[in-house]
Amino acid sequence: DSGEGTEEEEEDGEEEHDSDFEELDEEQERKQKLGSSEKQVGLLHKHFPLSAAALCIGVGSFSDPEDLPGLAHFLEHMVFMGSEKYPAENGFDAFLKKHGGSDNASTDCERTIFQFDVQRKYFREALDRWAQFFICPLMIEDAIDREVEAVDSEYQLARPSDSHRKEMLFGSLAKPKHPMGKFCWGNAQTLKHEPRERNINTYQRLRDFWKRYYSAHYMTLTVQSKETLNTLEEWIREIFSKVPNKSMPYMKMKVHALTITWALPPQGKQYRVKPLHYISWLIGHEGTGSILSLLRKKCWALALFGGNSETGFDQNTTYSIFSISITLTDEGFQNFYKVVHLVFQYMKMLQTLGPQQRIYEEIQKIEANEFHYQEQTDPIEYVENICENMQLFPKEDFLTGDQLMFDYNPEVISSALAMLTPERANLLLLSPEHEGNCSLKEKWFGTNYMVEDIPEEWKQRWAGDFDLNPDLHLPAENKFIATDFTLKPSDCPDTDIPVRIVNSERGCLWFKKDNKFKIPKAYVRFNLLSPEIQKSPENLVLFDMFVNILAHNLAEPAYEADVAQLEYKLIAGEHGLVIRVKGFNHKLPLLLNLIVDHLADFKAESGVFAMFSEQLKKTYFNILIKPERLGKDVRLLILEHCRWSVIQKYQAIMKGLTVDDLMTFVSGLKAQLYAEGLVQGNFTSTESMEFLQYFIDKLQFKRLSAEVPVLFRVVELPQKHHLCKVMSLNKGDANSEVTVYYQVPMLSLLLYLQMHMEEPCFDFLRTKETLGYHVYPTCRNTSGVLGFSVTVETQATKFNTDYVETKIEEFLVNFGEKITNLTDEAFKTQVTALIKLKECEDTHLGEEVDRNWFEVVTQQYVFNRLNREVEALKHITKAELVSWFMEHRDAGSRKLSVHVVGFGEKENTPAAQSSCDPNSTPAEGEEGQGHAPMTSSYGEVSKLTFLPTSPLLADATLIDDIRKFTSSLTLFPYHKVLK
């Protein structure tokens, strides 16, 4: 949560301004495979080196039968539900959870991947349990209807995503019978209702699919653990030899976005040259002479990414996709054919000049540096990647085939370039301006679209020998590529935790020399605190604007650093500007100084200001129409005193702000600051002190007249149940969210609770009650005040939110009984598992830095927090746990429920139109588009609509005026560790 750790956690929506905008996470979304968010354990295991395994099957959704779309994805769900040897339906999840592990699975077009991790001590048993899914899964018939609902919920959650809609629409344009046009997701319509109407036995077909395709000869397996290779090989032979071998042949959002796409012959076999990677490197370049540089100067575009995402949809054995996606401004949308022309001019320049050995070798060097000095990745991610590589590359390239560029071959590159011509391109223009003009409708995601010919004028120009653009040229030599990888000697005593080496009125600096990982890299982070940011919603908007324009101003000069593996992030924190840089230490000071120089000499041109003003309207709007983001905003608006809501920020930007307002705000921001920093890695303390001094010398700021809090004050909830229930702000969306939150003390018990509540929560609320795809408990730290919550994302077409809350309550009652009936031995085993997780060493320097930075940015400075948590866990007893849980679940508990209610018959609100009916007319707002005015096809987005409760929650006290409710509540003091 924002405030829950002050600076929003990355997995909870941290705004990363080096990639411009929230919408631009599209590339990440495109890479997400079906099911890939499924059953992930929370944050507890994330940074711990566990044993891990992944198995890749060379069969995916392209093998779906024509009459059962989504069957491969559905099978990936079903095999998890018990085996003949271990029949408990959620037994594997329960076993992993008990021993600090997690599991996941995902279905792609031509591959399906399963993976898990667990404490090393239990790895062999986990392998045996996991292998049974491929040897003898139960797949019991009465679980089918329940698990179809999980698949359907996953589909419903994906429907509002523009990236998924665009992919589905593009697939629908393929030639008839090409597998690209298949509906890979599956839903209740394709897996339950239609099969029943046609007398298709889904259960039998599921088993037939498993028998045919879940065969050893299609499978590759990767394991990672600290056992000897001989031991691991012995285990694998013993356990997996029983896998049957059946060898046989087989086969949005508010944004203007332009995508230019080419379909090429499959390029996977050219992995040693990687022609598409070379081309995408140049297309996606953001320095002088690049496509994006010129588009930004014209204020036509905000961002561009190009290439092949390497998902099964983009690259498989039948074709390879090369696409260029550009996020357009309103002006860029009006001139989109000119934007396309610029792209074609750049492509023609590349074809005319031919492949460049200097540039290829530069890319080769950068990627070789990164590969040789890469930090250890999470084992579960690593084995997932390698088991897929084993399907794609020869044995000698399993570890490197997807990362290195081996051979410069100009003929192969020229051959790929020659196909990227105007006449072979497909243009897809996504915009809210098209609403009401689209008469065609994609069947599965309900995307409305139209098809039109390219105007004759442009068609003729592109068919001829059009001129090159003199402003477009190849990038110059990169000055940020590291060449010195020497490890520096310490210039002060080594310490286990960061030490404050500077402490003045204008700032302080924490430092720790790395002598553990011994790599030539470093992390430098600064938090520039200012009292100006939280003074008003207008100031918050101006701060967002400032950070976005600063990132925009840096995009071109800092781009070479970015491609040389020096990373930077500018984050609009709640109370300060966070600057983070990392990478090879040799050239890192150049990058940091570049950022500080642009901060000191900040400028905002009127055209750039107007462009970002429009984009921020869309950003705030897109946050408000997502139920999970709106729910979070409402919850924190209640809990955190003096917090401004996203709705208030949206109202502020809609009233209109000027460049003068921005420059006045920035002057005030820079006048008084407190700079707090952390340096870790391959720098000396003397070098580190120079970073802080550069901030002070360059910015010339005065000391703060009063201390700036880094956290909000939090209200103490009354000892009764309160409910805040609001309508979703997206009329076309059936998705609802229910979060039940308890404000409770005692971190050690909360940590235990999250770790051991997750699997039974998943089992009861998702597997048995089929309430939704995403169900999870969370341990929350809201500006230093602790709590836990249970969240269910559901659909108003299936359940109303009050009913969902009664089921959450039923689950919590059952969970209370479960922990009451735990034996002392079982409790001790669970606590020991949690302690072992806490005691695991960091796998790479970044994990240690993240932990230490949390202490700095919250000004808690408990750098040995893990050790202290372990000590606390060693002393908790089962009796304490049961007493604590029951005390905070009784009638006097501090309980807050937040419901965001979607549109559907179960809520007596107009249902979102079913996308499964190809003859249906578009539901209002279904395109995922709309203008940024205060009202749109989504409905009113500048205010909350509070709803009454039903008799199901008669005991809850309704909150229908948040400020009125919170104004009478006691506030906790600022959370501060005094000693």
CSV table of N, CA and C in Angstrom, one decimal, residues 529-615:
chain,number,residue,atom,x,y,z
A,529,LEU,N,13.1,15.1,0.4
A,529,LEU,CA,11.9,15.3,1.1
A,529,LEU,C,11.5,16.8,1.1
A,530,SER,N,10.2,17.1,0.9
A,530,SER,CA,9.8,18.5,0.8
A,530,SER,C,8.4,18.6,1.4
A,531,PRO,N,8.1,19.7,2.2
A,531,PRO,CA,6.8,19.9,2.7
A,531,PRO,C,5.8,20.3,1.7
A,532,GLU,N,6.2,20.7,0.5
A,532,GLU,CA,5.3,21.3,-0.5
A,532,GLU,C,4.4,20.2,-1.1
A,533,ILE,N,4.8,19.0,-1.1
A,533,ILE,CA,4.1,17.9,-1.9
A,533,ILE,C,2.7,17.7,-1.4
A,534,GLN,N,2.6,17.5,-0.1
A,534,GLN,CA,1.3,17.1,0.5
A,534,GLN,C,0.4,18.3,0.9
A,535,LYS,N,0.7,19.5,0.4
A,535,LYS,CA,-0.1,20.7,0.9
A,535,LYS,C,-1.5,20.7,0.3
A,536,SER,N,-1.7,20.1,-0.9
A,536,SER,CA,-3.0,20.2,-1.6
A,536,SER,C,-3.0,19.2,-2.7
A,537,PRO,N,-4.2,18.8,-3.2
A,537,PRO,CA,-4.3,17.9,-4.4
A,537,PRO,C,-3.6,18.5,-5.6
A,538,GLU,N,-3.7,19.9,-5.7
A,538,GLU,CA,-3.1,20.6,-6.9
A,538,GLU,C,-1.6,20.4,-6.8
A,539,ASN,N,-1.0,20.5,-5.6
A,539,ASN,CA,0.5,20.3,-5.5
A,539,ASN,C,0.9,18.8,-5.9
A,540,LEU,N,0.0,17.9,-5.5
A,540,LEU,CA,0.3,16.5,-5.8
A,540,LEU,C,0.3,16.3,-7.3
A,541,VAL,N,-0.7,16.9,-8.0
A,541,VAL,CA,-0.7,16.8,-9.4
A,541,VAL,C,0.5,17.5,-10.1
A,542,LEU,N,0.9,18.7,-9.6
A,542,LEU,CA,2.0,19.4,-10.1
A,542,LEU,C,3.3,18.5,-9.8
A,543,PHE,N,3.3,17.8,-8.7
A,543,PHE,CA,4.5,17.0,-8.4
A,543,PHE,C,4.6,15.8,-9.4
A,544,ASP,N,3.4,15.2,-9.7
A,544,ASP,CA,3.4,14.1,-10.7
A,544,ASP,C,3.8,14.7,-12.1
A,545,MET,N,3.3,15.9,-12.4
A,545,MET,CA,3.7,16.5,-13.7
A,545,MET,C,5.2,16.8,-13.7
A,546,PHE,N,5.7,17.3,-12.6
A,546,PHE,CA,7.2,17.6,-12.6
A,546,PHE,C,8.0,16.4,-12.8
A,547,VAL,N,7.7,15.3,-12.1
A,547,VAL,CA,8.5,14.1,-12.2
A,547,VAL,C,8.4,13.5,-13.6
A,548,ASN,N,7.2,13.5,-14.2
A,548,ASN,CA,7.0,13.0,-15.6
A,548,ASN,C,7.8,13.9,-16.6
A,549,ILE,N,7.7,15.2,-16.5
A,549,ILE,CA,8.4,16.0,-17.4
A,549,ILE,C,9.9,15.9,-17.2
A,550,LEU,N,10.4,15.8,-16.0
A,550,LEU,CA,11.8,15.6,-15.7
A,550,LEU,C,12.3,14.3,-16.4
A,551,ALA,N,11.5,13.2,-16.3
A,551,ALA,CA,11.8,12.0,-16.9
A,551,ALA,C,11.8,12.1,-18.5
A,552,HIS,N,10.9,12.9,-18.9
A,552,HIS,CA,10.8,13.2,-20.4
A,552,HIS,C,12.0,13.9,-20.8
A,553,ASN,N,12.5,14.9,-20.0
A,553,ASN,CA,13.7,15.7,-20.4
A,553,ASN,C,14.9,14.9,-20.4
A,554,LEU,N,14.9,13.8,-19.5
A,554,LEU,CA,16.1,12.9,-19.4
A,554,LEU,C,16.1,11.8,-20.4
A,555,ALA,N,14.9,11.6,-21.0
A,555,ALA,CA,14.8,10.4,-21.8
A,555,ALA,C,15.9,10.3,-22.9
A,556,GLU,N,16.1,11.3,-23.6
A,556,GLU,CA,17.1,11.3,-24.7
A,556,GLU,C,18.5,11.3,-24.2
A,557,PRO,N,18.9,12.3,-23.3
A,557,PRO,CA,20.3,12.2,-22.8
A,557,PRO,C,20.7,11.0,-22.0
A,558,ALA,N,19.7,10.4,-21.3
A,558,ALA,CA,20.0,9.3,-20.4
A,558,ALA,C,19.8,7.9,-21.1
A,559,TYR,N,19.4,8.0,-22.4
A,559,TYR,CA,19.0,6.7,-23.0
A,559,TYR,C,20.2,5.8,-23.2
A,560,GLU,N,21.4,6.4,-23.6
A,560,GLU,CA,22.6,5.6,-23.8
A,560,GLU,C,23.0,4.9,-22.5
A,561,ALA,N,22.8,5.5,-21.4
A,561,ALA,CA,23.1,4.9,-20.1
A,561,ALA,C,22.1,3.7,-19.9
A,562,ASP,N,20.9,3.9,-20.2
A,562,ASP,CA,19.9,2.9,-20.0
A,562,ASP,C,20.2,1.6,-20.8
A,563,VAL,N,20.6,1.8,-22.1
A,563,VAL,CA,20.9,0.6,-22.9
A,563,VAL,C,22.2,0.0,-22.5
A,564,ALA,N,23.1,0.8,-21.8
A,564,ALA,CA,24.4,0.2,-21.3
A,564,ALA,C,24.2,-0.5,-19.9
A,565,GLN,N,22.9,-0.8,-19.6
A,565,GLN,CA,22.6,-1.5,-18.3
A,565,GLN,C,22.8,-0.6,-17.1
A,566,LEU,N,22.8,0.7,-17.2
A,566,LEU,CA,22.7,1.6,-16.1
A,566,LEU,C,21.2,2.0,-15.9
A,567,GLU,N,20.6,1.6,-14.8
A,567,GLU,CA,19.2,1.8,-14.7
A,567,GLU,C,18.9,3.0,-13.8
A,568,TYR,N,17.8,3.7,-14.1
A,568,TYR,CA,17.4,4.8,-13.2
A,568,TYR,C,15.9,4.8,-13.1
A,569,LYS,N,15.4,5.3,-12.0
A,569,LYS,CA,14.0,5.5,-11.7
A,569,LYS,C,13.8,6.8,-11.0
A,570,LEU,N,12.8,7.5,-11.4
A,570,LEU,CA,12.4,8.7,-10.7
A,570,LEU,C,11.0,8.4,-10.2
A,571,ILE,N,10.8,8.5,-8.9
A,571,ILE,CA,9.5,8.1,-8.3
A,571,ILE,C,8.9,9.2,-7.6
A,572,ALA,N,7.6,9.5,-7.9
A,572,ALA,CA,6.9,10.5,-7.1
A,572,ALA,C,6.4,9.9,-5.8
A,573,GLY,N,7.3,9.9,-4.8
A,573,GLY,CA,6.9,9.3,-3.5
A,573,GLY,C,5.8,10.2,-2.8
A,574,GLU,N,5.3,9.7,-1.7
A,574,GLU,CA,4.2,10.4,-1.0
A,574,GLU,C,4.7,11.7,-0.4
A,575,HIS,N,6.0,11.7,0.0
A,575,HIS,CA,6.5,12.9,0.7
A,575,HIS,C,7.8,13.4,0.1
A,576,GLY,N,8.3,12.8,-1.0
A,576,GLY,CA,9.5,13.3,-1.6
A,576,GLY,C,9.8,12.6,-2.9
A,577,LEU,N,10.8,13.2,-3.6
A,577,LEU,CA,11.2,12.7,-4.9
A,577,LEU,C,12.3,11.6,-4.7
A,578,VAL,N,12.0,10.4,-5.1
A,578,VAL,CA,13.0,9.3,-5.0
A,578,VAL,C,13.7,9.1,-6.3
A,579,ILE,N,15.1,9.2,-6.2
A,579,ILE,CA,15.9,8.9,-7.3
A,579,ILE,C,16.7,7.7,-7.1
A,580,ARG,N,16.6,6.7,-8.0
A,580,ARG,CA,17.3,5.5,-7.8
A,580,ARG,C,18.2,5.2,-9.1
A,581,VAL,N,19.5,4.9,-8.9
A,581,VAL,CA,20.3,4.4,-10.0
A,581,VAL,C,21.0,3.2,-9.6
A,582,LYS,N,21.3,2.3,-10.6
A,582,LYS,CA,22.1,1.1,-10.3
A,582,LYS,C,22.7,0.6,-11.6
A,583,GLY,N,23.8,-0.2,-11.4
A,583,GLY,CA,24.4,-0.8,-12.5
A,583,GLY,C,25.9,-0.8,-12.3
A,584,PHE,N,26.7,-1.0,-13.4
A,584,PHE,CA,28.2,-1.0,-13.3
A,584,PHE,C,28.7,0.3,-12.7
A,585,ASN,N,29.4,0.2,-11.6
A,585,ASN,CA,29.8,1.4,-10.9
A,585,ASN,C,30.8,2.3,-11.7
A,586,HIS,N,31.5,1.8,-12.8
A,586,HIS,CA,32.4,2.6,-13.5
A,586,HIS,C,31.8,3.9,-14.1
A,587,LYS,N,30.6,3.8,-14.7
A,587,LYS,CA,30.0,5.0,-15.3
A,587,LYS,C,28.8,5.4,-14.5
A,588,LEU,N,28.5,4.8,-13.4
A,588,LEU,CA,27.2,5.2,-12.7
A,588,LEU,C,27.2,6.7,-12.2
A,589,PRO,N,28.4,7.3,-11.7
A,589,PRO,CA,28.4,8.7,-11.3
A,589,PRO,C,28.0,9.6,-12.5
A,590,LEU,N,28.4,9.3,-13.7
A,590,LEU,CA,28.0,10.1,-14.9
A,590,LEU,C,26.4,10.2,-15.0
A,591,LEU,N,25.8,9.1,-14.8
A,591,LEU,CA,24.3,9.0,-14.9
A,591,LEU,C,23.7,9.8,-13.7
A,592,LEU,N,24.1,9.6,-12.5
A,592,LEU,CA,23.6,10.4,-11.4
A,592,LEU,C,23.7,11.9,-11.5
A,593,ASN,N,24.9,12.3,-12.0
A,593,ASN,CA,25.2,13.7,-12.2
A,593,ASN,C,24.3,14.3,-13.3
A,594,LEU,N,24.0,13.5,-14.3
A,594,LEU,CA,23.2,13.9,-15.4
A,594,LEU,C,21.7,14.2,-14.9
A,595,ILE,N,21.3,13.3,-14.0
A,595,ILE,CA,19.9,13.5,-13.4
A,595,ILE,C,19.9,14.7,-12.5
A,596,VAL,N,20.9,14.9,-11.7
A,596,VAL,CA,20.9,16.1,-10.8
A,596,VAL,C,21.0,17.4,-11.6
A,597,ASP,N,21.8,17.4,-12.7
A,597,ASP,CA,21.9,18.6,-13.6
A,597,ASP,C,20.5,18.9,-14.1
A,598,HIS,N,19.8,17.9,-14.6
A,598,HIS,CA,18.5,18.2,-15.2
A,598,HIS,C,17.5,18.7,-14.1
A,599,LEU,N,17.6,18.1,-12.9
A,599,LEU,CA,16.8,18.6,-11.8
A,599,LEU,C,17.0,20.0,-11.5
A,600,ALA,N,18.3,20.4,-11.4
A,600,ALA,CA,18.7,21.8,-11.1
A,600,ALA,C,18.2,22.8,-12.2
A,601,ASP,N,18.3,22.4,-13.5
A,601,ASP,CA,18.0,23.3,-14.6
A,601,ASP,C,16.7,22.9,-15.2
A,602,PHE,N,15.7,22.5,-14.4
A,602,PHE,CA,14.4,22.0,-14.9
A,602,PHE,C,13.7,23.1,-15.7
A,603,LYS,N,13.2,22.6,-16.9
A,603,LYS,CA,12.4,23.5,-17.8
A,603,LYS,C,11.2,22.7,-18.3
A,604,ALA,N,10.2,23.4,-18.6
A,604,ALA,CA,9.0,22.8,-19.1
A,604,ALA,C,8.4,23.6,-20.2
A,605,GLU,N,8.5,23.1,-21.5
A,605,GLU,CA,7.9,23.9,-22.6
A,605,GLU,C,6.4,23.7,-22.6
A,606,SER,N,5.7,24.7,-23.1
A,606,SER,CA,4.3,24.7,-23.0
A,606,SER,C,3.6,23.5,-23.7
A,607,GLY,N,4.2,23.1,-24.9
A,607,GLY,CA,3.7,22.0,-25.6
A,607,GLY,C,3.9,20.7,-24.8
A,608,VAL,N,5.0,20.5,-24.2
A,608,VAL,CA,5.3,19.3,-23.3
A,608,VAL,C,4.3,19.3,-22.1
A,609,PHE,N,4.2,20.5,-21.5
A,609,PHE,CA,3.2,20.6,-20.4
A,609,PHE,C,1.8,20.2,-20.8
A,610,ALA,N,1.4,20.7,-21.9
A,610,ALA,CA,0.0,20.3,-22.4
A,610,ALA,C,-0.1,18.8,-22.7
A,611,MET,N,0.9,18.3,-23.2
A,611,MET,CA,0.9,16.8,-23.6
A,611,MET,C,0.8,16.0,-22.3
A,612,PHE,N,1.6,16.3,-21.3
A,612,PHE,CA,1.6,15.5,-20.0
A,612,PHE,C,0.3,15.8,-19.2
A,613,SER,N,-0.2,17.0,-19.3
A,613,SER,CA,-1.4,17.3,-18.6
A,613,SER,C,-2.6,16.4,-19.1
A,614,GLU,N,-2.6,16.3,-20.5
A,614,GLU,CA,-3.6,15.4,-21.0
A,614,GLU,C,-3.4,13.9,-20.6
A,615,GLN,N,-2.1,13.5,-20.6
A,615,GLN,CA,-1.8,12.2,-20.3
A,615,GLN,C,-2.1,11.8,-18.8
